[in-house]
Coordinates of C-alpha atoms and ligand atoms in Angstrom, one line a residue:
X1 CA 133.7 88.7 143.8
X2 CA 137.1 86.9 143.3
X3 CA 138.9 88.0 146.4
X4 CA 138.0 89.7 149.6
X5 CA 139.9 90.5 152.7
X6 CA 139.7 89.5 155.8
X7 CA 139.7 93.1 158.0
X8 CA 140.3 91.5 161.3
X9 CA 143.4 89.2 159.8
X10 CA 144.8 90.9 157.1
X11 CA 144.5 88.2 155.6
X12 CA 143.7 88.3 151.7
X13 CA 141.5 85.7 150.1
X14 CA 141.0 84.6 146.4
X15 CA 138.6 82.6 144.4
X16 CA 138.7 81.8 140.7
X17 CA 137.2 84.4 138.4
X18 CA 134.7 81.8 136.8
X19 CA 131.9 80.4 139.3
X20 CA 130.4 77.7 137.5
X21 CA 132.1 74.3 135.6
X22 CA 132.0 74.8 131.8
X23 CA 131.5 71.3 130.8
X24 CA 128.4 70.8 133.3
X25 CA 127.3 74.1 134.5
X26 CA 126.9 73.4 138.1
X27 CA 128.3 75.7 140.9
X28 CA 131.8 75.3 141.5
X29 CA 132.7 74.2 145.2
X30 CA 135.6 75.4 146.9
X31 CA 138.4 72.2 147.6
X32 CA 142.0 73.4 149.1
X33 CA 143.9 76.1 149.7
X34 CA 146.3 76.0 146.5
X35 CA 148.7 78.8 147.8
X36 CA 149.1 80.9 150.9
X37 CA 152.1 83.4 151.0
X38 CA 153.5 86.5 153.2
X39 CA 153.8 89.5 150.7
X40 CA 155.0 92.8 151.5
X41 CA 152.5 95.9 150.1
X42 CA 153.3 99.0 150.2
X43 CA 150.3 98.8 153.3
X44 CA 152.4 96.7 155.3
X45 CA 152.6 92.7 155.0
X46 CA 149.7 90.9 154.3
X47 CA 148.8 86.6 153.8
X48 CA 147.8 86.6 150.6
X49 CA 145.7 82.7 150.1
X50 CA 144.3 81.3 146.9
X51 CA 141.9 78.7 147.1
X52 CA 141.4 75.9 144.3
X53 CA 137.7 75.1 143.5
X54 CA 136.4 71.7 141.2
X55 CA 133.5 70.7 140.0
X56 CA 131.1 68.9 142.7
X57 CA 129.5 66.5 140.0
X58 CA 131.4 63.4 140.1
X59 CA 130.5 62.0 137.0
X60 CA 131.1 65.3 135.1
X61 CA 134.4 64.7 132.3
X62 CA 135.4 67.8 134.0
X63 CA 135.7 67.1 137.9
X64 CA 139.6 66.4 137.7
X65 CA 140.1 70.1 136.7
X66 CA 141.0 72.6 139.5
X67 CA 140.0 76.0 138.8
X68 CA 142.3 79.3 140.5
X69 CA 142.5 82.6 140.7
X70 CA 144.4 84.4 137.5
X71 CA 144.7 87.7 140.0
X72 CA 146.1 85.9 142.6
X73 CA 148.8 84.9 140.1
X74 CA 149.6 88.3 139.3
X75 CA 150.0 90.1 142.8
X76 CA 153.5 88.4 143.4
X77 CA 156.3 87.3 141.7
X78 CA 157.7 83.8 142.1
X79 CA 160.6 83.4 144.8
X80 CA 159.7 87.1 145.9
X81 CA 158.4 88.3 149.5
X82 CA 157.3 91.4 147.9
X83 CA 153.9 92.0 146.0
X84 CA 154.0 93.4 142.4
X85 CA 152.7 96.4 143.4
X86 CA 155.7 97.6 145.6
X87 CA 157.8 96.7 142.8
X88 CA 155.9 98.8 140.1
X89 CA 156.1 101.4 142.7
X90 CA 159.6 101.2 143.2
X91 CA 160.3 101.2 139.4
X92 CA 158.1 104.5 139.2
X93 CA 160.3 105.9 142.3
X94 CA 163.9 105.2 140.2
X95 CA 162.9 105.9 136.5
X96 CA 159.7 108.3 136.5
X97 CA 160.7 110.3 140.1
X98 CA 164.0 109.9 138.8
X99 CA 165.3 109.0 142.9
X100 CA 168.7 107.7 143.8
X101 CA 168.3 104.0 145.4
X102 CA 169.3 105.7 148.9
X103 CA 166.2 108.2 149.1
X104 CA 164.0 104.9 147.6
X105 CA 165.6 103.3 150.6
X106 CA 164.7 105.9 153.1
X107 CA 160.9 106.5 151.5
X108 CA 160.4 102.6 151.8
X109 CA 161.6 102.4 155.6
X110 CA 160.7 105.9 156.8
X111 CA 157.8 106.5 155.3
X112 CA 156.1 103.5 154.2
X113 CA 157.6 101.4 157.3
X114 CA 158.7 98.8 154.5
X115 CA 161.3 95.5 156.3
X116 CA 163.5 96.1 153.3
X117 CA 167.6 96.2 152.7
X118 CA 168.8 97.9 150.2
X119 CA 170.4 95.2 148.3
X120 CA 166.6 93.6 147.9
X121 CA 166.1 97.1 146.5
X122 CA 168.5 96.6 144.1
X123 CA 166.7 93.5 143.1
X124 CA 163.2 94.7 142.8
X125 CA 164.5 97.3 140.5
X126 CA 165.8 94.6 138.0
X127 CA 162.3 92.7 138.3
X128 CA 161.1 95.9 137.2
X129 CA 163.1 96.0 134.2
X130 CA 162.1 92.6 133.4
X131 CA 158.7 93.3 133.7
X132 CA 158.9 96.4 131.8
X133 CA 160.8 94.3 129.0
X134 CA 158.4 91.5 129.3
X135 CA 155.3 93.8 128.2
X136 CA 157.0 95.6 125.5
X137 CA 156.0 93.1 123.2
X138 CA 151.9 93.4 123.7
X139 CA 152.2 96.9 124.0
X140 CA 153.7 97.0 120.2
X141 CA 151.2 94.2 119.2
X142 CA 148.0 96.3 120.8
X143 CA 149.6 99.5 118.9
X144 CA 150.5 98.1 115.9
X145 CA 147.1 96.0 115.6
X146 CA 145.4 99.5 114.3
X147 CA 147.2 99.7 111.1
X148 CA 147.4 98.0 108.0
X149 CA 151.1 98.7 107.0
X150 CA 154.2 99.9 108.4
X151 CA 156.2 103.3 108.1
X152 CA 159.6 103.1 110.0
X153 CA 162.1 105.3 111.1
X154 CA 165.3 103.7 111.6
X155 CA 167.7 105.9 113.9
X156 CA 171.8 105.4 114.3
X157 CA 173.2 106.8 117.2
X158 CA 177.1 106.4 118.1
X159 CA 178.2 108.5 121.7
X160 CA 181.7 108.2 121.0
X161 CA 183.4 107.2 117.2
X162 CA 184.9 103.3 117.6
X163 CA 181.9 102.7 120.1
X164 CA 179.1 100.3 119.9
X165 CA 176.3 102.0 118.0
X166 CA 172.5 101.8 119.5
X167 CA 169.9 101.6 116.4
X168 CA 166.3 102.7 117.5
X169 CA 163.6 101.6 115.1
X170 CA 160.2 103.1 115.3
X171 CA 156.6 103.1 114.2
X172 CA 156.0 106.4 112.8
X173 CA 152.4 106.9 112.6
X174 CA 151.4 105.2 116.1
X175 CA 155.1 106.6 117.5
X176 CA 156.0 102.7 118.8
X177 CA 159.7 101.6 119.6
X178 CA 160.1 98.8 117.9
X179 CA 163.4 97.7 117.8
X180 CA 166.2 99.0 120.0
X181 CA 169.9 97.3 119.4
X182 CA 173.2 98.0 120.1
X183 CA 175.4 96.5 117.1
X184 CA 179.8 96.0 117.5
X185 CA 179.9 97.2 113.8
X186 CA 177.0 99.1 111.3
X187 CA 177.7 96.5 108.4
X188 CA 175.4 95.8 105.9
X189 CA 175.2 92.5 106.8
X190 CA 174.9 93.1 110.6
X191 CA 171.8 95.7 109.7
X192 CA 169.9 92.8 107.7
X193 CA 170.5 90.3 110.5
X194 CA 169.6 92.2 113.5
X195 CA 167.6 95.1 112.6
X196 CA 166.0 94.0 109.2
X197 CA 165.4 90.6 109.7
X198 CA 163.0 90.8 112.9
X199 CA 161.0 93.6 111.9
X200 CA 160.0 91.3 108.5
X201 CA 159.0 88.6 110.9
X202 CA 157.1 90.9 113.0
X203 CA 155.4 92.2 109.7
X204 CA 154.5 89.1 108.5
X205 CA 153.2 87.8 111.9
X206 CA 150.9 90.1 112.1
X207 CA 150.3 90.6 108.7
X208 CA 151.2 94.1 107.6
X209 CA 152.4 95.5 104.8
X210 CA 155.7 97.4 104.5
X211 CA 154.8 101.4 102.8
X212 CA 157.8 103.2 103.7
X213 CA 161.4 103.4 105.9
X214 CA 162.9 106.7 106.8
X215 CA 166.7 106.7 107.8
X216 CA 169.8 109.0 107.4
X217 CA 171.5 108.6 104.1
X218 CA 174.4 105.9 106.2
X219 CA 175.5 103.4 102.7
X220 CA 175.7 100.7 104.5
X221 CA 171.8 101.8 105.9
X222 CA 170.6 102.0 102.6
X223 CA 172.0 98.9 101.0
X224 CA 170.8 96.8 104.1
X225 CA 167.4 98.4 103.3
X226 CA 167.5 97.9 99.5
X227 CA 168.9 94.0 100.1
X228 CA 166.4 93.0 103.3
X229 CA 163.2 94.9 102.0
X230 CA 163.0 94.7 98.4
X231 CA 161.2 97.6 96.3
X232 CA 159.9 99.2 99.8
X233 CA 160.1 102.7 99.2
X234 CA 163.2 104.3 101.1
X235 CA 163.9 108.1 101.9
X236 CA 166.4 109.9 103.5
X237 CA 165.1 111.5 106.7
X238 CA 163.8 115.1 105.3
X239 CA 165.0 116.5 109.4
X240 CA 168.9 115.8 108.4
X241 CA 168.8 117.1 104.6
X242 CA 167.6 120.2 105.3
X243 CA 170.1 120.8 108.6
X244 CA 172.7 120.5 105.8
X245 CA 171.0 122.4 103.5
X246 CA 170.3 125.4 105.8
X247 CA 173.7 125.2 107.7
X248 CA 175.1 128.0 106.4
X249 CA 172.0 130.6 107.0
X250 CA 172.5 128.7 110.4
X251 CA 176.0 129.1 110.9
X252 CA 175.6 133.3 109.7
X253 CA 172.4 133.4 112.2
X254 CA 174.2 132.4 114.8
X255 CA 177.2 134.5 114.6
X256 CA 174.5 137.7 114.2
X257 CA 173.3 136.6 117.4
X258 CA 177.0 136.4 119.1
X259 CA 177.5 140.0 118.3
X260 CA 174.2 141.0 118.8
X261 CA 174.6 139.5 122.5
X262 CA 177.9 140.6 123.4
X263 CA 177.0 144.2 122.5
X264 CA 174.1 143.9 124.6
X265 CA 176.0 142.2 127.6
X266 CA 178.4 145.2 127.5
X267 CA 176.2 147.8 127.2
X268 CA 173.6 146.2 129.9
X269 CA 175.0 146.4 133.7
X270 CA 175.9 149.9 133.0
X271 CA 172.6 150.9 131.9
X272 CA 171.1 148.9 134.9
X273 CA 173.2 151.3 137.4
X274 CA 171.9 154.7 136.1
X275 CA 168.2 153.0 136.7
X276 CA 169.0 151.6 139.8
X277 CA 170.4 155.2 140.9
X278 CA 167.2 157.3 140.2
X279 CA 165.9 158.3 143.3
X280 CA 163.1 155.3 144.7
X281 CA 160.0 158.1 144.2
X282 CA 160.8 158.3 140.5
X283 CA 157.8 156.5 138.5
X284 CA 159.9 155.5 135.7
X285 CA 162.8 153.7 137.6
X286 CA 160.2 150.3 137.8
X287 CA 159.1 150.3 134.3
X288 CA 162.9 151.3 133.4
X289 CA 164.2 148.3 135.5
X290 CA 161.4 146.1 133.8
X291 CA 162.7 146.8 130.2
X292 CA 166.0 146.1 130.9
X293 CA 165.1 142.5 132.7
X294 CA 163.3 142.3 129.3
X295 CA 166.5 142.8 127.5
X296 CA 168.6 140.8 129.7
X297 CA 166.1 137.4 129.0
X298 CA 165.6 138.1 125.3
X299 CA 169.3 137.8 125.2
X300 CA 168.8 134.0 126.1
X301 CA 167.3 133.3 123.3
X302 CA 168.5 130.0 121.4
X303 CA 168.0 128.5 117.6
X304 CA 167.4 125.2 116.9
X305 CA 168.5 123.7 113.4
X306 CA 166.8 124.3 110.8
X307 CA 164.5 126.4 111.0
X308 CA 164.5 128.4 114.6
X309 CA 167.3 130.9 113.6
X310 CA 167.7 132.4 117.0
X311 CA 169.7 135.5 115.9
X312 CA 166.9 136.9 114.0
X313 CA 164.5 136.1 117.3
X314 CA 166.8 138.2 119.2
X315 CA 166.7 140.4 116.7
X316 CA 162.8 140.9 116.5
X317 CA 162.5 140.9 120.5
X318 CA 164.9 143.5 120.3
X319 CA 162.7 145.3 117.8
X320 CA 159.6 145.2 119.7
X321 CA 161.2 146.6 122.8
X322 CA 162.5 149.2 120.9
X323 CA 159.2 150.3 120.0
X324 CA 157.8 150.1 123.2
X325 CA 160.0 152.4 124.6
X326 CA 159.6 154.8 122.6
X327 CA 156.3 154.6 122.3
X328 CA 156.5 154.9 126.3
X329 CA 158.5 158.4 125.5
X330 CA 156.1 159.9 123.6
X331 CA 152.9 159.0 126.5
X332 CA 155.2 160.6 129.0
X333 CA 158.6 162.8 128.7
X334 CA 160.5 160.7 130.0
X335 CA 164.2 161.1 129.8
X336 CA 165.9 158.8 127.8
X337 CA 168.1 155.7 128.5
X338 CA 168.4 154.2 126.1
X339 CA 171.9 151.8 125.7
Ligands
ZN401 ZN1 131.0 69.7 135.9

């Protein structure tokens, strides 16, 4: 056991996780109290103590060594009042909860009965980041240790033309971020230095191999690529060719779908009042009122490039209805109404 608490106290108490001296084997002995601190949990505040142990052999080449708890270490953050915990908590409230810092605020005091202002708020949320930031690394390492080369997708995104413009790089067959970097101008030589240039030194630290990139068809993209990682094989991503290729079957889909909708949107609320004013005993006016609900969401239908052409979903949802209906007609007379 390396920590236990102290019910009556609060009081939390921690030992180092090995028990016995490694240059003599004999039972470590506990010696001081190395740190005692008031952290905030998200239980309430609690003394959190860390006690050094030594060696008791005193001729033993290792009784100057103190030996402490590595968990004790990792419940708080340095100058902080509050335990790691309420921080990864907060983080999780902000970016995963997606909560504004005032209903953070008000869970932490109301609920929680948290002592906290909302500028420390403010703070922990940056801690967050850093710790976030500060993992990223051994997160990629642990992901990237499976493979034996490298396959990259290299991304350019610009909001706003004249803007900074963020490159993501990532790992395609584990799905890793591994590079993410804003850059004043997409030169060739700005590429190599800050894109190209770490990602070889990643590679070559943990020795992989480079197999492929995947990129837009940018020049100045493909000449970094050519100049920083010589005879690496280098397409252009197959997602963008064929969204030019098949933008005009796109463009014609989605004008069929227009007209198709604003027929439909014309024809619909009239149809919907000669249902709605069948008498409430008639069987048909439900099923009637069902179909045209049917129509009325099929006409939300979208299309994504390339290949979802939503006109010609519309189109077949249409279809189907159509059938239905009438198959509905022949089961049962039933008068017709249709648009
Ligand atoms: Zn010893």
């Amino acid at each position: 056991m390396i920590s236990h608490t102290n019910e009556k106290s609060g009081n939390i108490y921690y030992r180092p996780e090995q028990s016995h001296c490694p240059v003599c084997q004999s039972k470590l002995k506990r010696d001081h109290i190395l740190r005692h601190k008031d952290l905030t949990f998200s239980t309430g505040v609690k003394r959190v103590i860390s006690w050094a142990y030594v060696c008791p052999q005193a001729g033993c080449a290792g009784a100057a060594q103190t030996y402490r708890s590595h968990k004790a270490e990792s419940v708080h953050l340095k100058h902080r009042r509050f335990s790691r915990e309420l921080v990864v908590r907060i983080g999780y409230q902000c970016f995963w909860q997606h909560q504004t810092r005032d209903e953070v605020f008000i869970w932490l005091t109301q609920d929680l009965h948290v002592n906290i202002s909302e500028r420390e708020i403010s703070n922990l949320v940056a801690d967050f980041l850093a710790l976030l930031k500060a993992a990223q690394p051994a997160k990629i390492r642990h992901k990237l240790g499976a493979l034996t080369d490298l396959v990259i997708g290299v991304d350019g995104m610009q909001p706003e033309k004249g803007n900074d413009c963020l490159y993501i790089v990532r790992e395609l067959q584990c799905q890793v971020t591994l590079l993410a970097v804003n850059l004043e101008e997409s030169s060739q030589e700005a590429l190599c230095a800050q894109v190209f240039e770490p990602l070889k030194s990643l590679a070559q630290e943990l020795g992989l191999n480079w197999r492929g990139v995947v990129s837009d068809a940018q020049e100045t993209l493909r000449l970094a690529v050519a100049l920083s990682l010589k005879s690496v094989p280098h397409q252009a991503c197959q997602s963008h060719c064929l969204r030019d290729a098949g933008k005009l079957t796109f463009e014609a889909d989605r004008s069929t779908k227009k007209e198709l909708k604003s027929t439909f949107r014309l024809a619909l609320p009239r149809l919907r009042k000669r249902i709605q004013a069948l008498p409430l005993a008639d069987p048909f006016r439900s099923i009637l009122l069902d179909y045209s609900g049917a129509i009325r969401s099929t006409l939300l239908e979208g299309g994504v490039a390339p290949f979802e052409l939503g006109g010609i979903q519309v189109f077949d949802a249409l279809e189907d209805l159509e059938s239905s209906i009438l198959r509905c007609q022949k089961k049962a007379t039933t008068s017709c109404y249709a648009v």
